Short mmCIF file of C-alpha atoms in Angstrom, two decimals:
data_model
loop_
_atom_site.label_atom_id
_atom_site.label_comp_id
_atom_site.label_asym_id
_atom_site.label_seq_id
_atom_site.Cartn_x
_atom_site.Cartn_y
_atom_site.Cartn_z
CA UNK G 6 231.25 -129.82 -74.91
CA UNK G 7 232.65 -129.15 -71.39
CA UNK G 8 235.06 -131.69 -69.99
CA UNK G 9 233.78 -133.90 -67.22
CA UNK G 10 235.55 -133.77 -63.87
CA UNK G 11 237.71 -136.85 -63.34
CA UNK G 12 239.29 -137.02 -59.85
CA UNK G 13 242.08 -139.26 -61.17
CA UNK G 14 243.17 -136.61 -63.67
CA UNK G 15 241.99 -133.29 -62.28
CA UNK G 16 243.68 -133.09 -58.91
CA UNK G 17 243.98 -129.65 -57.44
CA UNK G 18 246.37 -129.41 -54.56
CA UNK G 19 245.02 -127.10 -51.91
CA UNK G 20 247.36 -124.42 -50.61
CA UNK G 21 245.23 -123.99 -47.48
CA UNK G 22 246.41 -125.20 -44.09
CA UNK G 23 244.53 -128.47 -43.58
CA UNK G 24 243.44 -128.00 -39.96
CA UNK G 25 243.11 -124.22 -39.84
CA UNK G 26 239.73 -122.59 -39.23
CA UNK G 27 239.51 -119.85 -41.87
CA UNK G 28 236.55 -118.27 -40.07
CA UNK G 29 238.89 -117.25 -37.24
CA UNK G 30 239.26 -113.62 -36.34
CA UNK G 31 242.44 -112.34 -37.96
CA UNK G 32 244.09 -110.76 -40.96
CA UNK G 33 244.67 -112.62 -44.21
CA UNK G 34 246.80 -111.50 -47.14
CA UNK G 35 245.38 -112.56 -50.51
CA UNK G 36 246.37 -112.30 -54.15
CA UNK G 37 243.74 -112.93 -56.80
CA UNK G 38 244.85 -113.16 -60.46
CA UNK G 39 242.88 -112.78 -63.67
CA UNK G 40 242.31 -115.78 -65.89
CA UNK G 41 245.25 -116.20 -68.27
CA UNK G 42 246.85 -113.21 -66.49
CA UNK G 43 244.98 -110.86 -68.83
CA UNK G 44 245.79 -107.18 -68.33
CA UNK G 45 242.33 -105.72 -67.78
CA UNK G 46 242.30 -103.21 -64.94
CA UNK G 47 244.56 -100.36 -66.04
CA UNK G 48 248.25 -99.59 -66.45
CA UNK G 49 251.28 -98.84 -64.35
CA UNK G 50 252.62 -95.46 -65.46
CA UNK G 51 255.64 -93.85 -63.81
CA UNK G 52 255.51 -96.41 -60.97
CA UNK G 53 251.86 -95.58 -60.23
CA UNK G 54 248.81 -97.75 -60.86
CA UNK G 55 246.21 -95.99 -62.98
CA UNK G 56 242.90 -97.83 -62.88
CA UNK G 57 240.62 -97.89 -65.87
CA UNK G 58 236.83 -98.30 -65.54
CA UNK G 59 237.20 -102.07 -65.09
CA UNK G 60 239.82 -101.54 -62.39
CA UNK G 61 237.56 -99.13 -60.53
CA UNK G 62 234.77 -101.71 -60.79
CA UNK G 63 237.07 -104.34 -59.23
CA UNK G 64 237.99 -101.92 -56.45
CA UNK G 65 234.29 -101.25 -55.78
CA UNK G 66 233.57 -105.00 -55.68
CA UNK G 67 236.43 -105.48 -53.18
CA UNK G 68 234.94 -102.77 -50.98
CA UNK G 69 231.52 -104.41 -51.36
CA UNK G 70 232.74 -107.13 -48.96
CA UNK G 71 232.70 -104.61 -46.09
CA UNK G 72 229.15 -103.56 -46.85
CA UNK G 73 227.89 -107.12 -47.29
CA UNK G 74 229.60 -108.74 -44.29
CA UNK G 75 229.61 -106.74 -41.06
CA UNK G 76 232.52 -108.74 -39.64
CA UNK G 77 234.82 -107.96 -42.58
CA UNK G 78 237.14 -104.99 -42.84
CA UNK G 79 239.82 -104.21 -45.38
CA UNK G 80 243.34 -103.08 -44.72
CA UNK G 81 245.77 -102.10 -47.51
CA UNK G 82 244.96 -103.34 -50.99
CA UNK G 83 245.81 -102.54 -54.58
CA UNK G 84 244.25 -103.43 -57.90
CA UNK G 85 247.03 -104.06 -60.44
CA UNK G 86 246.64 -104.58 -64.22
CA UNK G 87 245.88 -108.29 -63.80
CA UNK G 88 245.63 -109.02 -60.10
CA UNK G 89 244.58 -107.74 -56.73
CA UNK G 90 246.65 -107.81 -53.53
CA UNK G 91 244.73 -107.18 -50.34
CA UNK G 92 244.57 -107.69 -46.62
CA UNK G 93 241.15 -108.82 -45.51
CA UNK G 94 240.36 -108.81 -41.81
CA UNK G 95 237.76 -111.10 -40.30
CA UNK G 96 236.57 -109.63 -37.03
CA UNK G 97 233.94 -110.34 -34.44
CA UNK G 98 230.36 -110.14 -35.67
CA UNK G 99 228.65 -107.12 -34.12
CA UNK G 100 225.09 -107.49 -32.95
CA UNK G 101 222.60 -105.92 -35.30
CA UNK G 102 220.22 -103.10 -34.48
CA UNK G 103 217.65 -105.69 -33.45
CA UNK G 104 220.17 -107.15 -30.97
CA UNK G 105 219.63 -110.54 -32.55
CA UNK G 106 222.29 -113.22 -32.48
CA UNK G 107 225.07 -112.68 -35.02
CA UNK G 108 225.12 -114.79 -38.15
CA UNK G 109 228.02 -117.22 -38.46
CA UNK G 110 231.15 -115.90 -40.14
CA UNK G 111 231.94 -117.24 -43.57
CA UNK G 112 235.41 -118.72 -44.08
CA UNK G 113 237.95 -116.76 -46.10
CA UNK G 114 237.43 -118.94 -49.18
CA UNK G 115 233.71 -118.15 -49.28
CA UNK G 116 234.42 -114.43 -48.88
CA UNK G 117 236.86 -114.55 -51.80
CA UNK G 118 234.31 -116.58 -53.76
CA UNK G 119 231.67 -113.93 -53.11
CA UNK G 120 234.06 -111.20 -54.28
CA UNK G 121 234.89 -113.16 -57.43
CA UNK G 122 231.22 -113.78 -58.19
CA UNK G 123 230.17 -110.16 -57.69
CA UNK G 124 233.16 -108.68 -59.55
CA UNK G 125 232.83 -111.14 -62.45
CA UNK G 126 229.11 -110.46 -62.82
CA UNK G 127 229.64 -106.69 -62.79
CA UNK G 128 232.62 -106.92 -65.15
CA UNK G 129 230.75 -109.10 -67.63
CA UNK G 130 227.67 -106.87 -67.46
CA UNK G 131 229.60 -103.76 -68.52
CA UNK G 132 231.52 -105.68 -71.21
CA UNK G 133 228.53 -107.59 -72.55
CA UNK G 134 230.31 -110.91 -72.00
CA UNK G 135 227.94 -112.98 -69.83
CA UNK G 136 229.47 -116.14 -68.41
CA UNK G 137 233.07 -115.25 -69.27
CA UNK G 138 235.66 -116.29 -66.70
CA UNK G 139 237.44 -113.32 -65.12
CA UNK G 140 239.59 -114.88 -62.39
CA UNK G 141 241.85 -117.88 -62.03
CA UNK G 142 240.14 -120.66 -60.09
CA UNK G 143 242.27 -120.38 -56.97
CA UNK G 144 243.94 -117.57 -55.06
CA UNK G 145 247.02 -117.14 -52.89
CA UNK G 146 246.52 -116.58 -49.19
CA UNK G 147 248.70 -116.09 -46.18
CA UNK G 148 247.59 -115.90 -42.57
CA UNK G 149 249.08 -112.73 -41.07
CA UNK G 150 250.68 -113.82 -37.82
CA UNK G 151 251.87 -110.60 -36.17
CA UNK G 152 252.15 -106.82 -36.49
CA UNK G 153 255.65 -106.96 -38.01
CA UNK G 154 254.45 -109.27 -40.78
CA UNK G 155 251.36 -107.10 -41.30
CA UNK G 156 253.52 -104.01 -41.77
CA UNK G 157 255.84 -105.85 -44.19
CA UNK G 158 252.82 -106.96 -46.28
CA UNK G 159 251.42 -103.42 -46.27
CA UNK G 160 254.73 -102.12 -47.63
CA UNK G 161 254.76 -104.81 -50.30
CA UNK G 162 251.22 -103.94 -51.41
CA UNK G 163 251.90 -100.20 -51.52
CA UNK G 164 255.17 -100.74 -53.39
CA UNK G 165 253.73 -103.15 -55.94
CA UNK G 166 253.44 -100.63 -58.80
CA UNK G 167 257.14 -99.75 -58.43
CA UNK G 168 258.02 -103.45 -58.86
CA UNK G 169 255.69 -104.04 -61.84
CA UNK G 170 258.52 -104.25 -64.40
CA UNK G 171 259.90 -107.32 -62.58
CA UNK G 172 256.63 -108.74 -61.20
CA UNK G 173 256.05 -112.40 -62.10
CA UNK G 174 252.36 -111.56 -62.69
CA UNK G 175 253.42 -109.10 -65.43
CA UNK G 176 253.52 -110.95 -68.77
CA UNK G 177 255.98 -108.33 -70.08
CA UNK G 178 258.24 -108.42 -67.01
CA UNK G 179 262.00 -108.59 -67.28
CA UNK G 180 262.72 -111.41 -64.86
CA UNK G 181 266.21 -112.21 -63.55
CA UNK G 182 267.88 -115.13 -65.31
#
């Protein structure tokens, strides 16, 4: 029997900025982690991420955002064994071929929710595990404030496989004492 939500017990502290409009044009760095940090999407071999079929499916679902939402573009990203790091860019909504008014932009949280829904459904379909949770409930996000920060985040994403042995998301990591 599923537990009932009790606001006195089940308090989730939001990591979002309270007065920030997450539909704003800009770049956002996100990290999305699998439920229970399960290693599902491939392996890091010789400091290189090697995606398995599930990892390629997650990558395809990430790219789906661009095809589904005309105001979304993706910058650097990487699918790791149990998480995804990516820079998602919310841009201006272009007018469609009919020159109709653009549809309102969805906030970052709804875009991440759409990705999680699509990727989970696809993942569970190929595994024959309908309804199984794939992702942790929340995600990490950072608003990218300038070009220098953007470049630093890009380097971090691209270098993530090299750091896997000491990554806190790696359940087998050798962490400093």
